[in-house]
JSON list of C-alpha atoms in Angstrom, two decimals:
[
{"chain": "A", "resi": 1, "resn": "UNK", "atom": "CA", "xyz": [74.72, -16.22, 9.41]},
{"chain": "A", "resi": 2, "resn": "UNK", "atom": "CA", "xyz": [77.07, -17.46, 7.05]},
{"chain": "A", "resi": 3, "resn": "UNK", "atom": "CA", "xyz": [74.19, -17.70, 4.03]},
{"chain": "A", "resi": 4, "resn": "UNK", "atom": "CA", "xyz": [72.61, -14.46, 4.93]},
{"chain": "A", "resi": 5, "resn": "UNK", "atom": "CA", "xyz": [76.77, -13.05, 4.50]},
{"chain": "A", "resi": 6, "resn": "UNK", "atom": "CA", "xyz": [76.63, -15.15, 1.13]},
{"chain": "A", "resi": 7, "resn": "UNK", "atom": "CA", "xyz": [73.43, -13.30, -0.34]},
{"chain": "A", "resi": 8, "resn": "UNK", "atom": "CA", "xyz": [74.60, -9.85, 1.06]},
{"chain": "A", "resi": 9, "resn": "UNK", "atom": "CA", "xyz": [77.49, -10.48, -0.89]},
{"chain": "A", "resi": 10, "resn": "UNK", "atom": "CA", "xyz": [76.16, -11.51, -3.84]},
{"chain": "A", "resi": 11, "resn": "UNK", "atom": "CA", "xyz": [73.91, -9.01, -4.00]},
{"chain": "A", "resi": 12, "resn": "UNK", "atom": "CA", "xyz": [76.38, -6.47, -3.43]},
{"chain": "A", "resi": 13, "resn": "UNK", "atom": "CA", "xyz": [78.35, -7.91, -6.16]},
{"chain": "A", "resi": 14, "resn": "UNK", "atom": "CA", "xyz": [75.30, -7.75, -8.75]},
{"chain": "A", "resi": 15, "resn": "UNK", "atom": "CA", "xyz": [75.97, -3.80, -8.26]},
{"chain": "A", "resi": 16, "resn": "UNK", "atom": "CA", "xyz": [79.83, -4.17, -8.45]},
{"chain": "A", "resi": 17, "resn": "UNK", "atom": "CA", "xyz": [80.20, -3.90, -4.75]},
{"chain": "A", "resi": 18, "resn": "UNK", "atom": "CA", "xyz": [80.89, -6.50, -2.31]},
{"chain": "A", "resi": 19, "resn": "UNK", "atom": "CA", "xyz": [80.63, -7.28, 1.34]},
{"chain": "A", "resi": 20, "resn": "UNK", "atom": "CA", "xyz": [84.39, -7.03, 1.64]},
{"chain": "A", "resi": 21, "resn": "UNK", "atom": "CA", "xyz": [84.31, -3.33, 0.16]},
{"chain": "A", "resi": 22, "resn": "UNK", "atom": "CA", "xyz": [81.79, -2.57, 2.65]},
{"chain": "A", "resi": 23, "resn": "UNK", "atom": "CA", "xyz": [83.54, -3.94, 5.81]},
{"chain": "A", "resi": 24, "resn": "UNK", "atom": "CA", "xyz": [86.39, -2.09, 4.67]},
{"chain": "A", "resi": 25, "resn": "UNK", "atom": "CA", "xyz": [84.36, 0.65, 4.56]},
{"chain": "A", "resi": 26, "resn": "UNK", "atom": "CA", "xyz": [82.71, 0.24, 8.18]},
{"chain": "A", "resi": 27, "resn": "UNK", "atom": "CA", "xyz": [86.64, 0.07, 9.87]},
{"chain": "A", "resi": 28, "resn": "UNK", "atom": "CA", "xyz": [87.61, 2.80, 8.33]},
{"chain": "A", "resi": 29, "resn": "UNK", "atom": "CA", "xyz": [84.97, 5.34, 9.25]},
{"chain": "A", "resi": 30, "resn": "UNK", "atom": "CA", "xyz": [84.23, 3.20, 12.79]},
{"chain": "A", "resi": 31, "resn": "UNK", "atom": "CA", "xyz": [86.85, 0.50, 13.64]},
{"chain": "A", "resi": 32, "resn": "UNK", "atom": "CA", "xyz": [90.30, 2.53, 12.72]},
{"chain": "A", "resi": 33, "resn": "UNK", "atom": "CA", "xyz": [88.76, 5.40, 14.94]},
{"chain": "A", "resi": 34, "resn": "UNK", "atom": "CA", "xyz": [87.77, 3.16, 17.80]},
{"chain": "A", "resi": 35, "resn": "UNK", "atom": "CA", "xyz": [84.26, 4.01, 17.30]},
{"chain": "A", "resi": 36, "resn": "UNK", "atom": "CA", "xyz": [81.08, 1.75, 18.10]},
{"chain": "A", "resi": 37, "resn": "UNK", "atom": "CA", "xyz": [78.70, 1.79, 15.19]},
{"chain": "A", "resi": 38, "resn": "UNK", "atom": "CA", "xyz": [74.72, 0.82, 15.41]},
{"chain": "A", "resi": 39, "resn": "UNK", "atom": "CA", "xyz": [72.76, -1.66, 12.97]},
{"chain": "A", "resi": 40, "resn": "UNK", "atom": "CA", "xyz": [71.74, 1.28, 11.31]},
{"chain": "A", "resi": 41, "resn": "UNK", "atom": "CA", "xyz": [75.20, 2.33, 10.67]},
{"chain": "A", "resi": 42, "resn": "UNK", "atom": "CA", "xyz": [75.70, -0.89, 8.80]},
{"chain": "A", "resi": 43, "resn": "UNK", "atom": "CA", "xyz": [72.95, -1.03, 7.07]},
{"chain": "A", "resi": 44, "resn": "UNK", "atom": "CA", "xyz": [73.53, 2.82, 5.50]},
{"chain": "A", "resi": 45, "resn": "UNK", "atom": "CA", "xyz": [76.75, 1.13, 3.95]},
{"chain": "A", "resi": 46, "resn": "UNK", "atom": "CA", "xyz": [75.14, -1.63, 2.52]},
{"chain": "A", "resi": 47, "resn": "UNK", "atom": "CA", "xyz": [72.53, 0.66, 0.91]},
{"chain": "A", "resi": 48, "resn": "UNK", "atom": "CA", "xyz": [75.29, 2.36, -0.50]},
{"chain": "A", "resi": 49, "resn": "UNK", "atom": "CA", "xyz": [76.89, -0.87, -2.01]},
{"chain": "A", "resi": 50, "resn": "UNK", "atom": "CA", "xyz": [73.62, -2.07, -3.25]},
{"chain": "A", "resi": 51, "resn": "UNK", "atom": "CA", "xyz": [71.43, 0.41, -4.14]},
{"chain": "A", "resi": 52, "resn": "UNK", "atom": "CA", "xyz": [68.52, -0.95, -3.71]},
{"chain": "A", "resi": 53, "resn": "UNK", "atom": "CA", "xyz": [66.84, 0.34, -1.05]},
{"chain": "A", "resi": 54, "resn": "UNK", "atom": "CA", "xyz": [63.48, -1.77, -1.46]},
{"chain": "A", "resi": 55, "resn": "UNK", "atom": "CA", "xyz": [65.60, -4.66, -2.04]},
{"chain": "A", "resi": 56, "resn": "UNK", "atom": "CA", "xyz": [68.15, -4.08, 0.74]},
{"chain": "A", "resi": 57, "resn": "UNK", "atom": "CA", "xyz": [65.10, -3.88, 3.53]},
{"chain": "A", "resi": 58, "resn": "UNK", "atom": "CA", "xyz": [63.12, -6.39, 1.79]},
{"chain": "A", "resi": 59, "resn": "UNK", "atom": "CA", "xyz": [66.06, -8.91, 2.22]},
{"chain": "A", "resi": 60, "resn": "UNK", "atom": "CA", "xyz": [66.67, -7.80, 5.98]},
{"chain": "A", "resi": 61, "resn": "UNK", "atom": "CA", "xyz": [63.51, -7.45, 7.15]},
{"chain": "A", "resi": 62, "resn": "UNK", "atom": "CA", "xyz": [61.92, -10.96, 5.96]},
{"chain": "A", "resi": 63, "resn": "UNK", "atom": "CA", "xyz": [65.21, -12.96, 6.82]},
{"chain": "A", "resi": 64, "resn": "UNK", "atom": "CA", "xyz": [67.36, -11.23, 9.10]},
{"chain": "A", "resi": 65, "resn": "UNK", "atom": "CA", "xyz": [64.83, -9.97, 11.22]},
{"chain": "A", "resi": 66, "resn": "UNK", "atom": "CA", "xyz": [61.70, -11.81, 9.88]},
{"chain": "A", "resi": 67, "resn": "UNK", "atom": "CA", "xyz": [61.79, -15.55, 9.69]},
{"chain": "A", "resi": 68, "resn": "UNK", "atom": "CA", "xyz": [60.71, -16.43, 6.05]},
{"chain": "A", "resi": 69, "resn": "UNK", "atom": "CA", "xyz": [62.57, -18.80, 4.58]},
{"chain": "A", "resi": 70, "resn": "UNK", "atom": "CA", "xyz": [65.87, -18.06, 3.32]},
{"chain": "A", "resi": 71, "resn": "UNK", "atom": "CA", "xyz": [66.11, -21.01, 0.47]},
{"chain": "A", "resi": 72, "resn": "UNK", "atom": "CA", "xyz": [64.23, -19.02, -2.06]},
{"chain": "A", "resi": 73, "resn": "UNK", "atom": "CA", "xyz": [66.75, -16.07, -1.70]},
{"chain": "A", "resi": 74, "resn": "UNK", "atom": "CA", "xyz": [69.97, -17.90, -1.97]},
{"chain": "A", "resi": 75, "resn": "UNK", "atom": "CA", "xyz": [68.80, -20.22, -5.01]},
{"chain": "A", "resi": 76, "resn": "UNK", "atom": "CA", "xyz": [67.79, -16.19, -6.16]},
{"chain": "A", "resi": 77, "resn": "UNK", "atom": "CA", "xyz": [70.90, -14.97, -5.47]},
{"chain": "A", "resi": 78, "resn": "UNK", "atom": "CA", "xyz": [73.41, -17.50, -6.56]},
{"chain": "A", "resi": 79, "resn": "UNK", "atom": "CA", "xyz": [71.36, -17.46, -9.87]},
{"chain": "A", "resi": 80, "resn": "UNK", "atom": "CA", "xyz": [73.24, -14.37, -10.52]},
{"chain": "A", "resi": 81, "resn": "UNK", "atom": "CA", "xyz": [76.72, -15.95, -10.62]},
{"chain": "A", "resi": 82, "resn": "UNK", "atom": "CA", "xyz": [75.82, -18.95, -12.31]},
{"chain": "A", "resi": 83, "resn": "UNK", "atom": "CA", "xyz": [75.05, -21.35, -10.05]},
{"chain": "A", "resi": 84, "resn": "UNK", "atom": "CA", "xyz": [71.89, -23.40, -9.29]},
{"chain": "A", "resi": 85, "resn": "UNK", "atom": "CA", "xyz": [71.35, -25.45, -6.11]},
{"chain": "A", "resi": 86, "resn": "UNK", "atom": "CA", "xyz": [70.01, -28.64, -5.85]},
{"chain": "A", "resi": 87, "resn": "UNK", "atom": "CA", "xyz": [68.14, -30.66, -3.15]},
{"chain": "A", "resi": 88, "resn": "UNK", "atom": "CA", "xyz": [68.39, -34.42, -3.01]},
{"chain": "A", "resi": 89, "resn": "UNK", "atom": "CA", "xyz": [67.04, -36.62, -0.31]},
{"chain": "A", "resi": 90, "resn": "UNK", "atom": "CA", "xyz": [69.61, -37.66, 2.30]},
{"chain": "A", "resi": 91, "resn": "UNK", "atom": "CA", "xyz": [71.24, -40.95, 1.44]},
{"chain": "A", "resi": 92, "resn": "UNK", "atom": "CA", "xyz": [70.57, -42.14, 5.27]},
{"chain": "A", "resi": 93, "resn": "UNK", "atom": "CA", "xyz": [67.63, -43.71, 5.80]},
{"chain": "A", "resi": 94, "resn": "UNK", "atom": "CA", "xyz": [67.36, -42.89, 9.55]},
{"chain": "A", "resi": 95, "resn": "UNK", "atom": "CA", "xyz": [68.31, -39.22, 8.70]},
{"chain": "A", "resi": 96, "resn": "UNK", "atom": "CA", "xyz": [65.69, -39.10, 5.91]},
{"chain": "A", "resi": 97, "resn": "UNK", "atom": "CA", "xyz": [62.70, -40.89, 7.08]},
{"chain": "A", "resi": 98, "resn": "UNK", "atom": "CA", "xyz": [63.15, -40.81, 10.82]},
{"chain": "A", "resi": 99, "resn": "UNK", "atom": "CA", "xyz": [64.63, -37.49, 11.40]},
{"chain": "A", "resi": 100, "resn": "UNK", "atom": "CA", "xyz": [67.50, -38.53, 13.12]},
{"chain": "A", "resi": 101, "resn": "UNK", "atom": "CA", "xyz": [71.25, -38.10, 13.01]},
{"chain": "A", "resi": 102, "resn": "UNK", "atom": "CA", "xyz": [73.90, -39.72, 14.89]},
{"chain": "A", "resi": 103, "resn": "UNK", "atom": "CA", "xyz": [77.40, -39.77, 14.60]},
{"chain": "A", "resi": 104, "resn": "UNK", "atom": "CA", "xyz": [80.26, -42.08, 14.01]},
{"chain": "A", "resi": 105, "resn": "UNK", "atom": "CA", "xyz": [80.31, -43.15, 17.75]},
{"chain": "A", "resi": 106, "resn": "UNK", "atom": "CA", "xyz": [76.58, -43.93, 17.58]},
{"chain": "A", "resi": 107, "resn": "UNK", "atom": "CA", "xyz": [75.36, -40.72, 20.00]},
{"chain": "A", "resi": 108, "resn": "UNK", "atom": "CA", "xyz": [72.08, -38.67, 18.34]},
{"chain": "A", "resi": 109, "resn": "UNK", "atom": "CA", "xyz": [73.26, -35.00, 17.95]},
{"chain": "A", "resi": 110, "resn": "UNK", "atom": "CA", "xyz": [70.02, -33.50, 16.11]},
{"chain": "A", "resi": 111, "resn": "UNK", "atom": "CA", "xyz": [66.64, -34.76, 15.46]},
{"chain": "A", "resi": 112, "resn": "UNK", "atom": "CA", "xyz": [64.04, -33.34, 13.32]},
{"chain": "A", "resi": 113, "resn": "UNK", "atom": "CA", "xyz": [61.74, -30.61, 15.21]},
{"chain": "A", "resi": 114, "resn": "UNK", "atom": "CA", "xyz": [59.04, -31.65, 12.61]},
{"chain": "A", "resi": 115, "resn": "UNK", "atom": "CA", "xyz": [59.76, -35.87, 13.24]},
{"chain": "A", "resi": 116, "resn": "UNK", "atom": "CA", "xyz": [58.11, -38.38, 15.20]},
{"chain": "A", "resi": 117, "resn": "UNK", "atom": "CA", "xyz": [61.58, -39.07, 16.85]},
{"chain": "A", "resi": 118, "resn": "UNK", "atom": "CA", "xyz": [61.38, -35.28, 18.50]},
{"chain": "A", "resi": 119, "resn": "UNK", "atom": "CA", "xyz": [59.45, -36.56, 20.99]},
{"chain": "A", "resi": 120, "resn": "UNK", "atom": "CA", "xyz": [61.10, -39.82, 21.56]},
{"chain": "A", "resi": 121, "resn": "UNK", "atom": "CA", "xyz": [64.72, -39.24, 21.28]},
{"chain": "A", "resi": 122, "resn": "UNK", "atom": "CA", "xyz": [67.15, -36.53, 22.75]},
{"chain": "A", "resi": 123, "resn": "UNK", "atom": "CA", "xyz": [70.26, -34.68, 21.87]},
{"chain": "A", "resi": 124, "resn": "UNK", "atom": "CA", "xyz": [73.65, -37.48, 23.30]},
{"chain": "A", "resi": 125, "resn": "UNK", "atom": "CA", "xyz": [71.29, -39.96, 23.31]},
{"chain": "A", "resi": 126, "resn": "UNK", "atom": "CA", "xyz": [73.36, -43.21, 22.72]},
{"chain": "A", "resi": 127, "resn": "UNK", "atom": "CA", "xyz": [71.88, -45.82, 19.94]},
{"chain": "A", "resi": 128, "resn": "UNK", "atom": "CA", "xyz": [73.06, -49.48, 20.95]},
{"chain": "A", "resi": 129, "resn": "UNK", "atom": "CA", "xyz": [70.84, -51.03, 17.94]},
{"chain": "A", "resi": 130, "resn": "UNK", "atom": "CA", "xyz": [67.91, -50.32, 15.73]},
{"chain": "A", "resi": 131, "resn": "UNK", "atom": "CA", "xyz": [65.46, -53.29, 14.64]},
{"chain": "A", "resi": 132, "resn": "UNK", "atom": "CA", "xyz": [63.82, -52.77, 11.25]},
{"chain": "A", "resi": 133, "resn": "UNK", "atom": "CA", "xyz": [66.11, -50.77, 9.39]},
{"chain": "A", "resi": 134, "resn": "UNK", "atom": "CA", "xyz": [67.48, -52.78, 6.56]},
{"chain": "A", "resi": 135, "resn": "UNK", "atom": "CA", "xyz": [63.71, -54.14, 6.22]},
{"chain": "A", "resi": 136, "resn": "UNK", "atom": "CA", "xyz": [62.62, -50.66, 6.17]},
{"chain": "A", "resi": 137, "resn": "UNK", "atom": "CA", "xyz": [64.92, -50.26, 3.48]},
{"chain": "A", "resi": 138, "resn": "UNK", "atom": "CA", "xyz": [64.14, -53.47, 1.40]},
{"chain": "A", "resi": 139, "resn": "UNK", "atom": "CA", "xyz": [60.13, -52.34, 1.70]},
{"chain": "A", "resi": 140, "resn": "UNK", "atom": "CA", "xyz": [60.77, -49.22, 0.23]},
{"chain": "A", "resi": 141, "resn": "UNK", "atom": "CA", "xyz": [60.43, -46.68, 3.26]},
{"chain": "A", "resi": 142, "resn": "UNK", "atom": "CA", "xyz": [56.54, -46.81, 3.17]},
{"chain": "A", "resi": 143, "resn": "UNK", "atom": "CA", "xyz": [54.85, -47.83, 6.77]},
{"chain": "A", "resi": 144, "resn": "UNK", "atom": "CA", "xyz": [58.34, -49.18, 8.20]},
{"chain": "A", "resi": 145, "resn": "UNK", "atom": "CA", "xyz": [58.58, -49.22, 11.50]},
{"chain": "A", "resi": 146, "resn": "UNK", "atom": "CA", "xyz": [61.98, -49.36, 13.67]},
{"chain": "A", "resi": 147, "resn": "UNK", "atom": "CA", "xyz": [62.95, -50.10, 17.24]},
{"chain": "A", "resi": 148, "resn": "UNK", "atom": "CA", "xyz": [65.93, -47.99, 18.44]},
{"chain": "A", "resi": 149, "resn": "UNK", "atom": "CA", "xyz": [67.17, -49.21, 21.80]},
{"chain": "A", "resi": 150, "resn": "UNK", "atom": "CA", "xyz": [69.10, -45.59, 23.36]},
{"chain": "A", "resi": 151, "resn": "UNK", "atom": "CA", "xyz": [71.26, -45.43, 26.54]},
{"chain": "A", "resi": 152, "resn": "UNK", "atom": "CA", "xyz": [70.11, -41.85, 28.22]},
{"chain": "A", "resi": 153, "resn": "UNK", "atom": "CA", "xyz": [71.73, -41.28, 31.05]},
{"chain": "A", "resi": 154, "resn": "UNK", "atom": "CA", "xyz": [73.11, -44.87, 32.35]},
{"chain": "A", "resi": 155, "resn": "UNK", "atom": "CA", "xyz": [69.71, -45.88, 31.46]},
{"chain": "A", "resi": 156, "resn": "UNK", "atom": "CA", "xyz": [68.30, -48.17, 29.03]},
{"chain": "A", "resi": 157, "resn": "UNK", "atom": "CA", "xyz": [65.53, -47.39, 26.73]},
{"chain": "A", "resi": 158, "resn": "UNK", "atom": "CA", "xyz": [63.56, -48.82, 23.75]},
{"chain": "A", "resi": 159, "resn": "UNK", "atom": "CA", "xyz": [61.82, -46.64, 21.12]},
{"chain": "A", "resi": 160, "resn": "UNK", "atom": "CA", "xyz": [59.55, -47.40, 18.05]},
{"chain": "A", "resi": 161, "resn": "UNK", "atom": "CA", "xyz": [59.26, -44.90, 15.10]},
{"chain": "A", "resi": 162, "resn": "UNK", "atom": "CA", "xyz": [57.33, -45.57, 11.62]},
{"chain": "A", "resi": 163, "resn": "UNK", "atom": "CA", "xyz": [58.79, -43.88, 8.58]},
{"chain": "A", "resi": 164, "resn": "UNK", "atom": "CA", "xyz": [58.02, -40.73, 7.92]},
{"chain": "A", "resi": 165, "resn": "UNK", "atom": "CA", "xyz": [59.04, -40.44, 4.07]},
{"chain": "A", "resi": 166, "resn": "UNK", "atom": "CA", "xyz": [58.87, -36.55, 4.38]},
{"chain": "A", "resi": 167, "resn": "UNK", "atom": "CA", "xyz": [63.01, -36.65, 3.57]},
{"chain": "A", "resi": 168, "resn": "UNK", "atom": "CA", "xyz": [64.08, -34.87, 6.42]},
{"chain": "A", "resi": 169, "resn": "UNK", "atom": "CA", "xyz": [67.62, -33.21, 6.46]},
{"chain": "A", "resi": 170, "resn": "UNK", "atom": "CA", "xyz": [67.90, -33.05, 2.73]},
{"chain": "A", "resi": 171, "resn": "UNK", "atom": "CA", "xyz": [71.19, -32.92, 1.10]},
{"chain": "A", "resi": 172, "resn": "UNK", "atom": "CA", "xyz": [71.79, -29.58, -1.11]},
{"chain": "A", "resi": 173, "resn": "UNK", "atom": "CA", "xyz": [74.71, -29.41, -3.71]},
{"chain": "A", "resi": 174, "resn": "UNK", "atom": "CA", "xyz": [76.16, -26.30, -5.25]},
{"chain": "A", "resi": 175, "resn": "UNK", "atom": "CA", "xyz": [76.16, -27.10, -9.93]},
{"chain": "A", "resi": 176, "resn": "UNK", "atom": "CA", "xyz": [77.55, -24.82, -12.38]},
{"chain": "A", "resi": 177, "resn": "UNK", "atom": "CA", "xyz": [74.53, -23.87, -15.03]},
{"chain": "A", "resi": 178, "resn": "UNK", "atom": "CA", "xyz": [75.97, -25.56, -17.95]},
{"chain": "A", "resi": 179, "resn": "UNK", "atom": "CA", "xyz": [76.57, -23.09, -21.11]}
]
């Protein structure tokens, strides 16, 4: 939601509007009056602030109601202000090539719908050790396999994964286009 609020804005802004402006907008005419307002409401007033109509319902229909990927539209969109966006693997080797992410206290809280480990692992699992890591990492990622022994539930469990090197949960940082 956030992102989708970022390109509406920036978008808006490319036409000297902005997403602010047009919230204003909506509590004056609705909020201020105590009036409910539909999607269709909304989206009049952002028409207005862009004016773009084929861009407007472009945008909304292929990410807010569509499910296209919403990358190519913020790199787009961010263009416009002078910044680029750029994707580097994750620096954690479980993260990248296995798909998994755990926290500080060593319990899984996401795993990669498109991993190996979606299958094998679950959401609070708890990770008590993981066999093959560091050699994974001295081979170079390609055809490591692991052993992560998990505590689900009060019971113990023992899981092997092979590397993956797809670079799952990439890390994405926001650069100033140099002059």
């Amino acid at each position: 939601g956030a992102l989708i609020s970022l390109c509406l804005d920036l978008m808006l802004l490319e036409q000297g509007s902005s997403l602010a402006i047009v919230m204003r907008q909506m509590w004056e005419k609705f909020g201020k009056n105590r009036m409910g307002y539909t999607l269709a409401d909304f989206e009049q007033f952002l028409l207005e602030g862009t004016g773009s109509e084929k861009e407007l319902y472009g945008f909304l229909e292929k990410i807010v109601r569509g499910r296209e990927d919403l990358l190519p539209y913020l790199e787009q969109q961010l263009s416009t202000v002078g910044i680029s966006l750029q994707k580097e693997p994750n620096p954690d080797l479980l993260t990248a090539d296995f798909g998994i992410r755990i926290s500080e206290s060593k319990e899984v809280f996401d795993v990669h719908p498109e991993s190996q480990a979606y299958q094998l692992v679950m959401i609070r699992d708890l990770v008590e050790s993981i066999g093959g890591l560091e050699e994974s990492r001295l081979q170079g990622n390609t055809k490591s396999e692991i052993t992560i022994n998990l505590i689900r539930g009060g019971r113990k469990l023992s899981v092997k994964l092979h590397a993956e090197n797809v670079g799952f949960f990439p890390v994405f940082k926001l650069q100033k286009f140099s002059n």
